[in-house]
Amino acid sequence: MPILKIASYRVGAAHKGANGDTRYLFLEPDAGETGPGSAGVKVYFESTAKRVGRVAGDVIVATLPDALFRDMYHIVQTERPVFFMWQLDGDGDKLESCGLATVEEPTGEGFRDTSDHSEYS
């Protein structure tokens, strides 16, 4: 499963008229990243999400159920480092799964991160 270190993000929400509403996270990778996602990851959250997403050159585009927005936004907002992970189908251009994760964290540290992750900075 490929992993992409995220350096920064943008968040937004939009109304698309008859097509409904969408929220999004645009994830900017760490400067040293290469390959798929090296130009960014665009994650759209919609109530009618039917497929996970695709790789378009060096950009990854995902459309996920809007129920995931709050959790994924919370992760990029409060954790460091954050990594985007994905799995491709057999053809290598469609996402079968994707998500966000952190490195090992100590339990019980609360909403303030007191971990020393200097080796990931």
mmCIF file of C-alpha atoms in Angstrom:
data_model
loop_
_atom_site.group_PDB
_atom_site.id
_atom_site.type_symbol
_atom_site.label_atom_id
_atom_site.label_comp_id
_atom_site.label_asym_id
_atom_site.label_seq_id
_atom_site.Cartn_x
_atom_site.Cartn_y
_atom_site.Cartn_z
ATOM 1 C CA MET A 1 0.000 0.000 0.000
ATOM 2 C CA PRO A 2 1.668 3.288 -1.075
ATOM 3 C CA ILE A 3 2.029 6.022 1.544
ATOM 4 C CA LEU A 4 2.364 9.764 0.915
ATOM 5 C CA LYS A 5 3.508 12.179 3.646
ATOM 6 C CA ILE A 6 1.242 15.252 3.814
ATOM 7 C CA ALA A 7 2.864 18.653 4.438
ATOM 8 C CA SER A 8 -0.222 20.914 4.364
ATOM 9 C CA TYR A 9 -3.877 20.992 3.379
ATOM 10 C CA ARG A 10 -6.718 23.183 2.183
ATOM 11 C CA VAL A 11 -10.333 22.646 3.187
ATOM 12 C CA GLY A 12 -13.558 23.925 1.687
ATOM 13 C CA ALA A 13 -17.265 23.449 1.124
ATOM 14 C CA ALA A 14 -19.349 24.258 -1.935
ATOM 15 C CA HIS A 15 -22.930 24.111 -3.156
ATOM 16 C CA LYS A 16 -23.277 22.643 -6.636
ATOM 17 C CA GLY A 17 -26.902 23.593 -7.326
ATOM 18 C CA ALA A 18 -29.048 20.640 -8.353
ATOM 19 C CA ASN A 19 -26.032 18.340 -7.902
ATOM 20 C CA GLY A 20 -25.994 18.952 -4.132
ATOM 21 C CA ASP A 21 -23.226 19.977 -1.775
ATOM 22 C CA THR A 22 -19.644 18.887 -1.465
ATOM 23 C CA ARG A 23 -16.817 19.315 1.015
ATOM 24 C CA TYR A 24 -13.193 18.812 0.127
ATOM 25 C CA LEU A 25 -9.673 18.423 1.414
ATOM 26 C CA PHE A 26 -6.774 19.185 -0.905
ATOM 27 C CA LEU A 27 -3.701 17.503 0.538
ATOM 28 C CA GLU A 28 -0.291 18.888 -0.392
ATOM 29 C CA PRO A 29 2.509 16.305 -0.216
ATOM 30 C CA ASP A 30 5.894 16.739 1.377
ATOM 31 C CA ALA A 31 8.411 18.281 -1.054
ATOM 32 C CA GLY A 32 10.419 15.059 -1.337
ATOM 33 C CA GLU A 33 7.514 12.879 -2.535
ATOM 34 C CA THR A 34 7.540 11.433 -6.067
ATOM 35 C CA GLY A 35 5.127 9.377 -8.172
ATOM 36 C CA PRO A 36 1.339 9.210 -7.772
ATOM 37 C CA GLY A 37 0.101 12.006 -5.514
ATOM 38 C CA SER A 38 3.318 14.045 -5.757
ATOM 39 C CA ALA A 39 1.293 16.960 -7.207
ATOM 40 C CA GLY A 40 -1.427 16.578 -4.580
ATOM 41 C CA VAL A 41 -4.440 14.604 -3.439
ATOM 42 C CA LYS A 42 -7.947 15.963 -3.967
ATOM 43 C CA VAL A 43 -10.511 14.336 -1.684
ATOM 44 C CA TYR A 44 -14.176 15.241 -2.281
ATOM 45 C CA PHE A 45 -16.871 14.200 0.198
ATOM 46 C CA GLU A 46 -20.358 13.668 -1.235
ATOM 47 C CA SER A 47 -23.495 11.883 -0.118
ATOM 48 C CA THR A 48 -23.716 10.109 -3.484
ATOM 49 C CA ALA A 49 -20.109 8.856 -3.658
ATOM 50 C CA LYS A 50 -20.152 5.662 -5.749
ATOM 51 C CA ARG A 51 -16.468 4.989 -6.454
ATOM 52 C CA VAL A 52 -13.364 5.607 -4.414
ATOM 53 C CA GLY A 53 -11.297 7.484 -6.967
ATOM 54 C CA ARG A 54 -8.494 7.372 -9.508
ATOM 55 C CA VAL A 55 -4.912 8.311 -10.236
ATOM 56 C CA ALA A 56 -4.560 11.034 -12.874
ATOM 57 C CA GLY A 57 -0.853 11.357 -13.583
ATOM 58 C CA ASP A 58 0.784 12.671 -10.427
ATOM 59 C CA VAL A 59 -2.559 13.720 -8.849
ATOM 60 C CA ILE A 60 -4.855 11.431 -6.871
ATOM 61 C CA VAL A 61 -8.584 12.244 -6.925
ATOM 62 C CA ALA A 62 -10.899 10.535 -4.423
ATOM 63 C CA THR A 63 -14.639 10.869 -3.820
ATOM 64 C CA LEU A 64 -15.651 9.541 -0.420
ATOM 65 C CA PRO A 65 -18.913 9.419 1.547
ATOM 66 C CA ASP A 66 -19.564 12.706 3.351
ATOM 67 C CA ALA A 67 -19.760 10.808 6.659
ATOM 68 C CA LEU A 68 -15.929 10.547 6.549
ATOM 69 C CA PHE A 69 -15.301 14.292 6.227
ATOM 70 C CA ARG A 70 -15.376 15.143 9.938
ATOM 71 C CA ASP A 71 -12.933 12.377 10.912
ATOM 72 C CA MET A 72 -10.480 13.034 8.082
ATOM 73 C CA TYR A 73 -10.566 16.789 8.657
ATOM 74 C CA HIS A 74 -9.929 16.224 12.361
ATOM 75 C CA ILE A 75 -6.871 14.106 11.573
ATOM 76 C CA VAL A 76 -5.210 16.692 9.292
ATOM 77 C CA GLN A 77 -6.201 19.478 11.676
ATOM 78 C CA THR A 78 -4.791 17.947 14.861
ATOM 79 C CA GLU A 79 -2.127 15.356 14.042
ATOM 80 C CA ARG A 80 1.431 15.442 12.744
ATOM 81 C CA PRO A 81 2.798 13.756 10.807
ATOM 82 C CA VAL A 82 -0.141 12.663 8.620
ATOM 83 C CA PHE A 83 0.070 10.163 5.789
ATOM 84 C CA PHE A 84 -2.320 9.442 2.899
ATOM 85 C CA MET A 85 -2.470 5.744 1.971
ATOM 86 C CA TRP A 86 -4.161 4.073 -0.970
ATOM 87 C CA GLN A 87 -4.573 0.795 -2.799
ATOM 88 C CA LEU A 88 -5.035 0.536 -6.579
ATOM 89 C CA ASP A 89 -7.037 -1.965 -8.591
ATOM 90 C CA GLY A 90 -5.403 -4.501 -10.903
ATOM 91 C CA ASP A 91 -5.202 -1.997 -13.791
ATOM 92 C CA GLY A 92 -3.331 0.461 -11.569
ATOM 93 C CA ASP A 93 -5.441 3.572 -12.200
ATOM 94 C CA LYS A 94 -8.504 3.262 -9.933
ATOM 95 C CA LEU A 95 -8.461 3.466 -6.139
ATOM 96 C CA GLU A 96 -9.863 0.459 -4.319
ATOM 97 C CA SER A 97 -9.342 2.104 -0.933
ATOM 98 C CA CYS A 98 -7.712 5.153 0.641
ATOM 99 C CA GLY A 99 -7.377 6.881 3.988
ATOM 100 C CA LEU A 100 -5.340 8.979 6.406
ATOM 101 C CA ALA A 101 -3.127 7.748 9.230
ATOM 102 C CA THR A 102 -0.518 8.873 11.724
ATOM 103 C CA VAL A 103 2.543 7.204 13.172
ATOM 104 C CA GLU A 104 2.417 5.500 16.556
ATOM 105 C CA GLU A 105 1.031 7.853 19.224
ATOM 106 C CA PRO A 106 1.099 7.508 23.015
ATOM 107 C CA THR A 107 -2.278 6.871 24.625
ATOM 108 C CA GLY A 108 -4.054 9.462 26.726
ATOM 109 C CA GLU A 109 -2.267 12.606 25.534
ATOM 110 C CA GLY A 110 -5.582 14.380 24.856
ATOM 111 C CA PHE A 111 -6.202 16.972 22.154
ATOM 112 C CA ARG A 112 -2.784 18.578 22.597
ATOM 113 C CA ASP A 113 -0.048 16.574 20.855
ATOM 114 C CA THR A 114 2.939 16.301 23.186
ATOM 115 C CA SER A 115 4.739 13.666 21.112
ATOM 116 C CA ASP A 116 8.210 14.293 19.773
ATOM 117 C CA HIS A 117 7.987 13.448 16.072
ATOM 118 C CA SER A 118 11.130 15.349 15.092
ATOM 119 C CA GLU A 119 12.315 12.417 12.986
ATOM 120 C CA TYR A 120 9.288 13.003 10.692
ATOM 121 C CA SER A 121 9.653 16.786 10.359
#
